[in-house]
Every structure is written in C-alpha cells, then in structure tokens.
C-alpha cells in the first residue's frame, strides 16, 4: 500500500509540474515579470536575500558579515564537527526564512527548484573534493507521511539530476521522532538528535565522499549526528550543504552580497 501511495504521489507531482504555470513567475512573491526566467525569482526578491560568498565560516559556512578578519564563527572556534565542511548560499533571515517556511509547511513543493538552483552555486564554489554520492537528511516516517514529502529529498534529487551524481535516499534513516530543533538550545539540540539516525546498509557508504543535504543550518546538531553515523559506516568524508544558514554571534552588521544567478 505504501509503495502504491508513493507511486501515486510521484505521478501527481509530475502532473503538477506540467500544469503549474511557472514561466516568468517568481516562486517567492508570485509576481509576474517577463525578465524572470529559469531562476524563478524576481529582482526585488533577489535584492532582499543576503548571499554568502567569501565571507562565510571556513568550516560551517555561517555568514561572518563584513569583518574580513574572521575566518571561523564563534561556534566552530569552540566545538568540533563531524562533517568536513558545510556551505549555504543565503542567510536564514527575513524573506529567506518566510520562503523556506512556505516550502515546508504550505505544500509549495515546486520551490525545490529555486532552492536547488541556489544550492548548485554554493556547491560549484565550495572547493569540495569529488563527491561520490548525495544523501538527504531523512524525516521520521510519520512526519514525512504527514507532510507528504521530504523537503531535503526533493532538493537532493534536483542536485543529483543536474550534477549526474548518485543519490541514496534509503540507507540513512531517522528511527525515532524528535522535538523541533529550533525550539531548543544547543545542548538540548544535541541530546534531542542523539542516536536518532541509523544506516541500514553500511556497505553503501564505504569509502564514499558524501554530500549531505538539509534545509537549514543553525548549530549543526542534526548534520553532525548524520555525519557521525555516516563516517562510522565507512564514509570517507561528509560535506554538507543547506538552503540557508544562521547568523554568527560575532556578526553585528549584515552587509548584503550581490550575486547574479546564472
């Protein structure tokens, strides 16, 4: 029955992709403009996003503002991570926060296209070593059934198709329900997510450079736990990319970086 439902849902999504009029429409504000092409974002929304280019933490990718002397965020100076490096294209603030919320909770599944395109730029400029496999951070089965989709999985499939990299959506599994992370402090987030993930078939990740994809990076507790499990299963390195990242505590002035999408 679950397999049948999955097939029906994929068929429905494919039909919606065909009938949804997306040409010249901004996915964020729904405005129409003939200048809007495959980026699916208008100039007004683009200018409201805070892009991260050369001013992100060299470990987790958090935005460091216009202080060019900073190389690592406050969190990475204090706490080691399991992953090798993380990057994000934009700051989790303002219009970005609203757009991601609508993507996840308002059933705007088509928005994976705009987020996937933003992420492609981060991957291209990340300096990651050769990636062998893409793995999305999994949702607990009940939450995925309730929401109808895994937001990270949709983006992962987009990245996989565009970069021709193998994707694995089956072997990293979330085996228990956890509290919403953004409601918890750092220490509680780590406890909350501890042992929430397992690897079903460890042979799948042996000696692989994994690109782990999630929606938001704040403290990194979730991707750290996923990375730990993947590394214990034989992965060589785990690189992380998310749609957006939180602000570094040392950042007092958010200076916008302009970034022309290609």
CSV table of C-alpha atoms in Angstrom, one decimal:
chain,number,residue,atom,x,y,z
A,1,UNK,CA,0.0,0.0,0.0
A,2,UNK,CA,2.8,2.4,0.9
A,3,UNK,CA,4.5,1.7,-2.4
A,4,UNK,CA,1.3,2.4,-4.3
A,5,UNK,CA,0.7,5.7,-2.4
A,6,UNK,CA,4.3,6.7,-3.3
A,7,UNK,CA,3.7,6.0,-7.0
A,8,UNK,CA,0.5,8.0,-7.0
A,9,UNK,CA,2.2,10.9,-5.2
A,10,UNK,CA,5.1,10.9,-7.7
A,11,UNK,CA,2.6,10.8,-10.6
A,12,UNK,CA,0.7,13.7,-9.0
A,13,UNK,CA,3.8,15.8,-8.6
A,14,UNK,CA,4.8,15.1,-12.2
A,15,UNK,CA,1.4,16.3,-13.4
A,16,UNK,CA,1.5,19.4,-11.2
A,17,UNK,CA,5.0,20.2,-12.7
A,18,UNK,CA,3.4,20.1,-16.1
A,19,UNK,CA,0.3,22.2,-15.4
A,20,UNK,CA,1.8,24.8,-13.0
A,21,UNK,CA,2.4,27.9,-14.9
A,22,UNK,CA,5.9,28.8,-13.7
A,23,UNK,CA,7.3,30.8,-16.7
A,24,UNK,CA,8.0,34.4,-15.7
A,25,UNK,CA,6.6,33.8,-12.2
A,26,UNK,CA,8.6,34.5,-9.0
A,27,UNK,CA,8.3,31.5,-6.7
A,28,UNK,CA,8.8,33.7,-3.6
A,29,UNK,CA,6.3,36.6,-4.1
A,30,UNK,CA,4.3,35.1,-7.0
A,31,UNK,CA,4.7,38.3,-9.1
A,32,UNK,CA,4.8,38.1,-12.9
A,33,UNK,CA,7.7,39.6,-14.9
A,34,UNK,CA,8.9,38.8,-18.4
A,35,UNK,CA,12.5,39.1,-17.1
A,36,UNK,CA,12.0,36.1,-14.7
A,37,UNK,CA,13.4,33.0,-16.3
A,38,UNK,CA,14.6,29.7,-15.0
A,39,UNK,CA,15.8,31.2,-11.8
A,40,UNK,CA,12.2,31.6,-10.7
A,41,UNK,CA,13.0,34.8,-8.7
A,42,UNK,CA,12.3,38.4,-9.4
A,43,UNK,CA,14.8,41.3,-8.9
A,44,UNK,CA,13.0,42.6,-5.9
A,45,UNK,CA,13.2,39.3,-4.0
A,46,UNK,CA,16.7,38.7,-5.2
A,47,UNK,CA,17.8,42.0,-3.6
A,48,UNK,CA,16.2,41.1,-0.3
A,49,UNK,CA,18.3,37.9,0.1
A,50,UNK,CA,21.6,38.0,1.9
A,51,UNK,CA,24.1,35.9,-0.1
A,52,UNK,CA,27.2,34.3,1.3
A,53,UNK,CA,30.2,34.2,-0.9
A,54,UNK,CA,33.7,34.8,0.5
A,55,UNK,CA,32.5,35.9,3.9
A,56,UNK,CA,31.3,32.6,5.4
A,57,UNK,CA,32.9,30.5,8.2
A,58,UNK,CA,35.5,28.2,6.6
A,59,UNK,CA,34.1,25.2,8.5
A,60,UNK,CA,30.3,25.6,8.8
A,61,UNK,CA,29.6,28.4,6.3
A,62,UNK,CA,27.9,30.8,8.7
A,63,UNK,CA,27.8,34.4,7.5
A,64,UNK,CA,30.5,36.5,9.1
A,65,UNK,CA,29.4,39.9,7.8
A,66,UNK,CA,31.8,42.4,6.6
A,67,UNK,CA,34.6,41.6,9.1
A,68,UNK,CA,37.1,40.1,6.7
A,69,UNK,CA,39.5,39.2,9.6
A,70,UNK,CA,37.1,36.5,10.8
A,71,UNK,CA,37.7,33.0,9.3
A,72,UNK,CA,35.7,30.9,11.7
A,73,UNK,CA,32.4,31.5,13.5
A,74,UNK,CA,32.2,31.6,17.3
A,75,UNK,CA,30.6,28.2,17.4
A,76,UNK,CA,33.3,26.5,15.3
A,77,UNK,CA,36.0,28.0,17.4
A,78,UNK,CA,34.6,26.2,20.4
A,79,UNK,CA,33.1,23.0,19.0
A,80,UNK,CA,34.5,20.5,16.5
A,81,UNK,CA,32.2,19.0,13.9
A,82,UNK,CA,31.9,15.5,12.4
A,83,UNK,CA,31.5,16.9,8.8
A,84,UNK,CA,34.4,18.2,6.8
A,85,UNK,CA,32.8,21.4,5.6
A,86,UNK,CA,29.4,23.0,5.2
A,87,UNK,CA,28.2,25.7,2.9
A,88,UNK,CA,24.9,27.6,2.3
A,89,UNK,CA,24.0,30.2,-0.4
A,90,UNK,CA,21.9,32.5,1.8
A,91,UNK,CA,21.4,33.7,5.3
A,92,UNK,CA,18.3,32.4,7.2
A,93,UNK,CA,16.7,35.7,7.7
A,94,UNK,CA,13.7,37.8,6.5
A,95,UNK,CA,12.4,36.8,3.1
A,96,UNK,CA,14.5,33.6,3.1
A,97,UNK,CA,13.0,32.4,6.4
A,98,UNK,CA,9.5,33.0,5.1
A,99,UNK,CA,10.2,31.3,1.8
A,100,UNK,CA,11.6,28.2,3.4
A,101,UNK,CA,8.7,28.0,5.9
A,102,UNK,CA,6.2,28.1,3.0
A,103,UNK,CA,8.1,25.5,1.1
A,104,UNK,CA,7.9,23.1,4.1
A,105,UNK,CA,4.5,23.8,5.5
A,106,UNK,CA,2.4,25.3,2.8
A,107,UNK,CA,2.8,22.5,0.3
A,108,UNK,CA,4.7,24.6,-2.2
A,109,UNK,CA,6.8,21.6,-3.3
A,110,UNK,CA,7.7,23.3,-6.6
A,111,UNK,CA,10.0,25.7,-4.6
A,112,UNK,CA,12.7,23.0,-4.6
A,113,UNK,CA,13.6,24.3,-8.0
A,114,UNK,CA,14.6,27.7,-6.8
A,115,UNK,CA,16.4,26.4,-3.7
A,116,UNK,CA,18.1,23.7,-5.7
A,117,UNK,CA,19.4,26.3,-8.1
A,118,UNK,CA,20.8,28.4,-5.3
A,119,UNK,CA,22.5,25.4,-3.8
A,120,UNK,CA,24.1,24.5,-7.1
A,121,UNK,CA,26.0,27.8,-7.0
A,122,UNK,CA,27.3,27.0,-3.5
A,123,UNK,CA,28.5,23.5,-4.5
A,124,UNK,CA,30.2,24.9,-7.6
A,125,UNK,CA,32.1,27.4,-5.5
A,126,UNK,CA,32.6,25.3,-2.4
A,127,UNK,CA,36.0,23.7,-3.1
A,128,UNK,CA,34.6,20.3,-2.2
A,129,UNK,CA,36.6,17.3,-3.2
A,130,UNK,CA,34.9,14.9,-5.7
A,131,UNK,CA,31.5,13.9,-4.4
A,132,UNK,CA,30.5,10.3,-4.9
A,133,UNK,CA,27.0,10.3,-3.5
A,134,UNK,CA,24.2,12.6,-2.4
A,135,UNK,CA,22.3,11.8,0.8
A,136,UNK,CA,19.3,13.9,2.0
A,137,UNK,CA,18.7,14.3,5.8
A,138,UNK,CA,15.8,12.0,6.3
A,139,UNK,CA,12.5,12.8,8.1
A,140,UNK,CA,10.9,10.5,10.6
A,141,UNK,CA,8.4,8.3,8.7
A,142,UNK,CA,5.4,9.7,10.5
A,143,UNK,CA,6.4,13.3,9.8
A,144,UNK,CA,7.1,12.6,6.1
A,145,UNK,CA,3.7,10.9,5.8
A,146,UNK,CA,2.0,13.9,7.5
A,147,UNK,CA,3.8,16.5,5.3
A,148,UNK,CA,3.7,14.4,2.2
A,149,UNK,CA,7.3,14.9,1.2
A,150,UNK,CA,10.8,15.4,2.5
A,151,UNK,CA,12.0,18.9,1.6
A,152,UNK,CA,15.7,17.9,1.6
A,153,UNK,CA,15.0,14.8,-0.6
A,154,UNK,CA,13.3,16.9,-3.3
A,155,UNK,CA,16.3,19.3,-3.4
A,156,UNK,CA,18.7,16.3,-3.4
A,157,UNK,CA,17.1,14.8,-6.5
A,158,UNK,CA,17.3,18.1,-8.2
A,159,UNK,CA,21.1,18.4,-7.4
A,160,UNK,CA,21.6,14.7,-8.4
A,161,UNK,CA,19.9,15.2,-11.8
A,162,UNK,CA,21.8,18.4,-12.5
A,163,UNK,CA,25.3,17.1,-11.5
A,164,UNK,CA,24.8,13.5,-12.5
A,165,UNK,CA,25.7,12.2,-9.0
A,166,UNK,CA,24.3,9.1,-7.5
A,167,UNK,CA,21.7,9.7,-4.8
A,168,UNK,CA,20.8,7.4,-1.8
A,169,UNK,CA,17.5,8.0,-0.1
A,170,UNK,CA,17.1,4.6,1.6
A,171,UNK,CA,20.1,3.8,3.8
A,172,UNK,CA,20.3,6.8,6.1
A,173,UNK,CA,17.2,6.5,8.2
A,174,UNK,CA,15.7,8.5,11.1
A,175,UNK,CA,14.4,5.9,13.5
A,176,UNK,CA,12.6,8.0,16.1
A,177,UNK,CA,10.7,11.2,16.3
A,178,UNK,CA,12.5,14.2,17.8
A,179,UNK,CA,11.4,17.6,19.0
A,180,UNK,CA,11.6,20.6,16.7
A,181,UNK,CA,15.2,21.7,16.8
A,182,UNK,CA,14.7,25.5,16.5
A,183,UNK,CA,12.8,25.4,19.9
A,184,UNK,CA,15.9,24.1,21.7
A,185,UNK,CA,19.2,25.5,23.0
A,186,UNK,CA,22.5,24.0,21.6
A,187,UNK,CA,23.0,21.4,24.3
A,188,UNK,CA,19.4,20.3,24.2
A,189,UNK,CA,19.6,20.0,20.4
A,190,UNK,CA,22.5,17.6,20.6
A,191,UNK,CA,20.6,15.5,23.2
A,192,UNK,CA,17.4,15.6,21.2
A,193,UNK,CA,19.0,14.3,18.0
A,194,UNK,CA,21.4,11.8,19.6
A,195,UNK,CA,21.0,8.3,18.1
A,196,UNK,CA,18.1,9.4,16.0
A,197,UNK,CA,19.7,8.1,12.8
A,198,UNK,CA,20.9,4.7,11.7
A,199,UNK,CA,22.4,3.3,8.4
A,200,UNK,CA,20.5,0.3,7.0
A,201,UNK,CA,23.2,-1.0,4.7
A,202,UNK,CA,26.7,0.2,5.7
A,203,UNK,CA,28.3,-1.2,2.5
A,204,UNK,CA,26.5,1.6,0.6
A,205,UNK,CA,28.7,4.3,2.1
A,206,UNK,CA,32.1,2.7,2.4
A,207,UNK,CA,35.0,4.9,1.1
A,208,UNK,CA,32.5,7.4,-0.3
A,209,UNK,CA,32.6,11.2,-0.3
A,210,UNK,CA,29.1,12.1,0.8
A,211,UNK,CA,27.2,15.3,0.1
A,212,UNK,CA,24.6,15.6,2.9
A,213,UNK,CA,21.7,17.9,2.1
A,214,UNK,CA,19.4,19.6,4.6
A,215,UNK,CA,17.2,22.7,4.6
A,216,UNK,CA,18.6,25.0,7.4
A,217,UNK,CA,21.9,25.1,9.3
A,218,UNK,CA,21.9,26.7,12.8
A,219,UNK,CA,24.1,24.8,15.3
A,220,UNK,CA,24.8,21.9,13.0
A,221,UNK,CA,23.5,19.3,15.5
A,222,UNK,CA,21.4,17.4,13.0
A,223,UNK,CA,24.0,17.3,10.2
A,224,UNK,CA,26.7,16.5,12.8
A,225,UNK,CA,24.8,13.5,14.0
A,226,UNK,CA,24.1,12.3,10.5
A,227,UNK,CA,27.7,12.8,9.6
A,228,UNK,CA,28.9,10.8,12.6
A,229,UNK,CA,26.7,7.9,11.6
A,230,UNK,CA,27.8,8.0,8.0
A,231,UNK,CA,31.5,8.1,9.0
A,232,UNK,CA,31.1,5.2,11.4
A,233,UNK,CA,29.6,3.3,8.4
A,234,UNK,CA,32.7,3.8,6.4
A,235,UNK,CA,32.2,7.1,4.6
A,236,UNK,CA,35.5,8.9,3.7
A,237,UNK,CA,34.2,12.5,4.1
A,238,UNK,CA,30.9,14.2,4.6
A,239,UNK,CA,30.3,17.6,3.1
A,240,UNK,CA,27.1,19.5,4.0
A,241,UNK,CA,25.0,22.0,2.0
A,242,UNK,CA,21.8,23.6,3.1
A,243,UNK,CA,19.5,26.2,1.7
A,244,UNK,CA,20.3,28.8,4.4
A,245,UNK,CA,22.4,29.2,7.5
A,246,UNK,CA,22.0,31.1,10.7
A,247,UNK,CA,24.0,34.2,11.7
A,248,UNK,CA,27.3,34.1,13.5
A,249,UNK,CA,27.2,35.6,17.1
A,250,UNK,CA,30.2,37.8,16.2
A,251,UNK,CA,28.3,39.4,13.3
A,252,UNK,CA,26.9,42.8,14.2
A,253,UNK,CA,26.5,44.2,10.7
A,254,UNK,CA,24.9,42.2,7.9
A,255,UNK,CA,26.3,43.5,4.7
A,256,UNK,CA,24.5,42.3,1.7
A,257,UNK,CA,26.4,40.5,-1.0
A,258,UNK,CA,25.0,40.8,-4.5
A,259,UNK,CA,25.1,37.6,-6.6
A,260,UNK,CA,23.8,37.3,-10.1
A,261,UNK,CA,22.3,33.9,-10.7
A,262,UNK,CA,23.4,32.2,-13.8
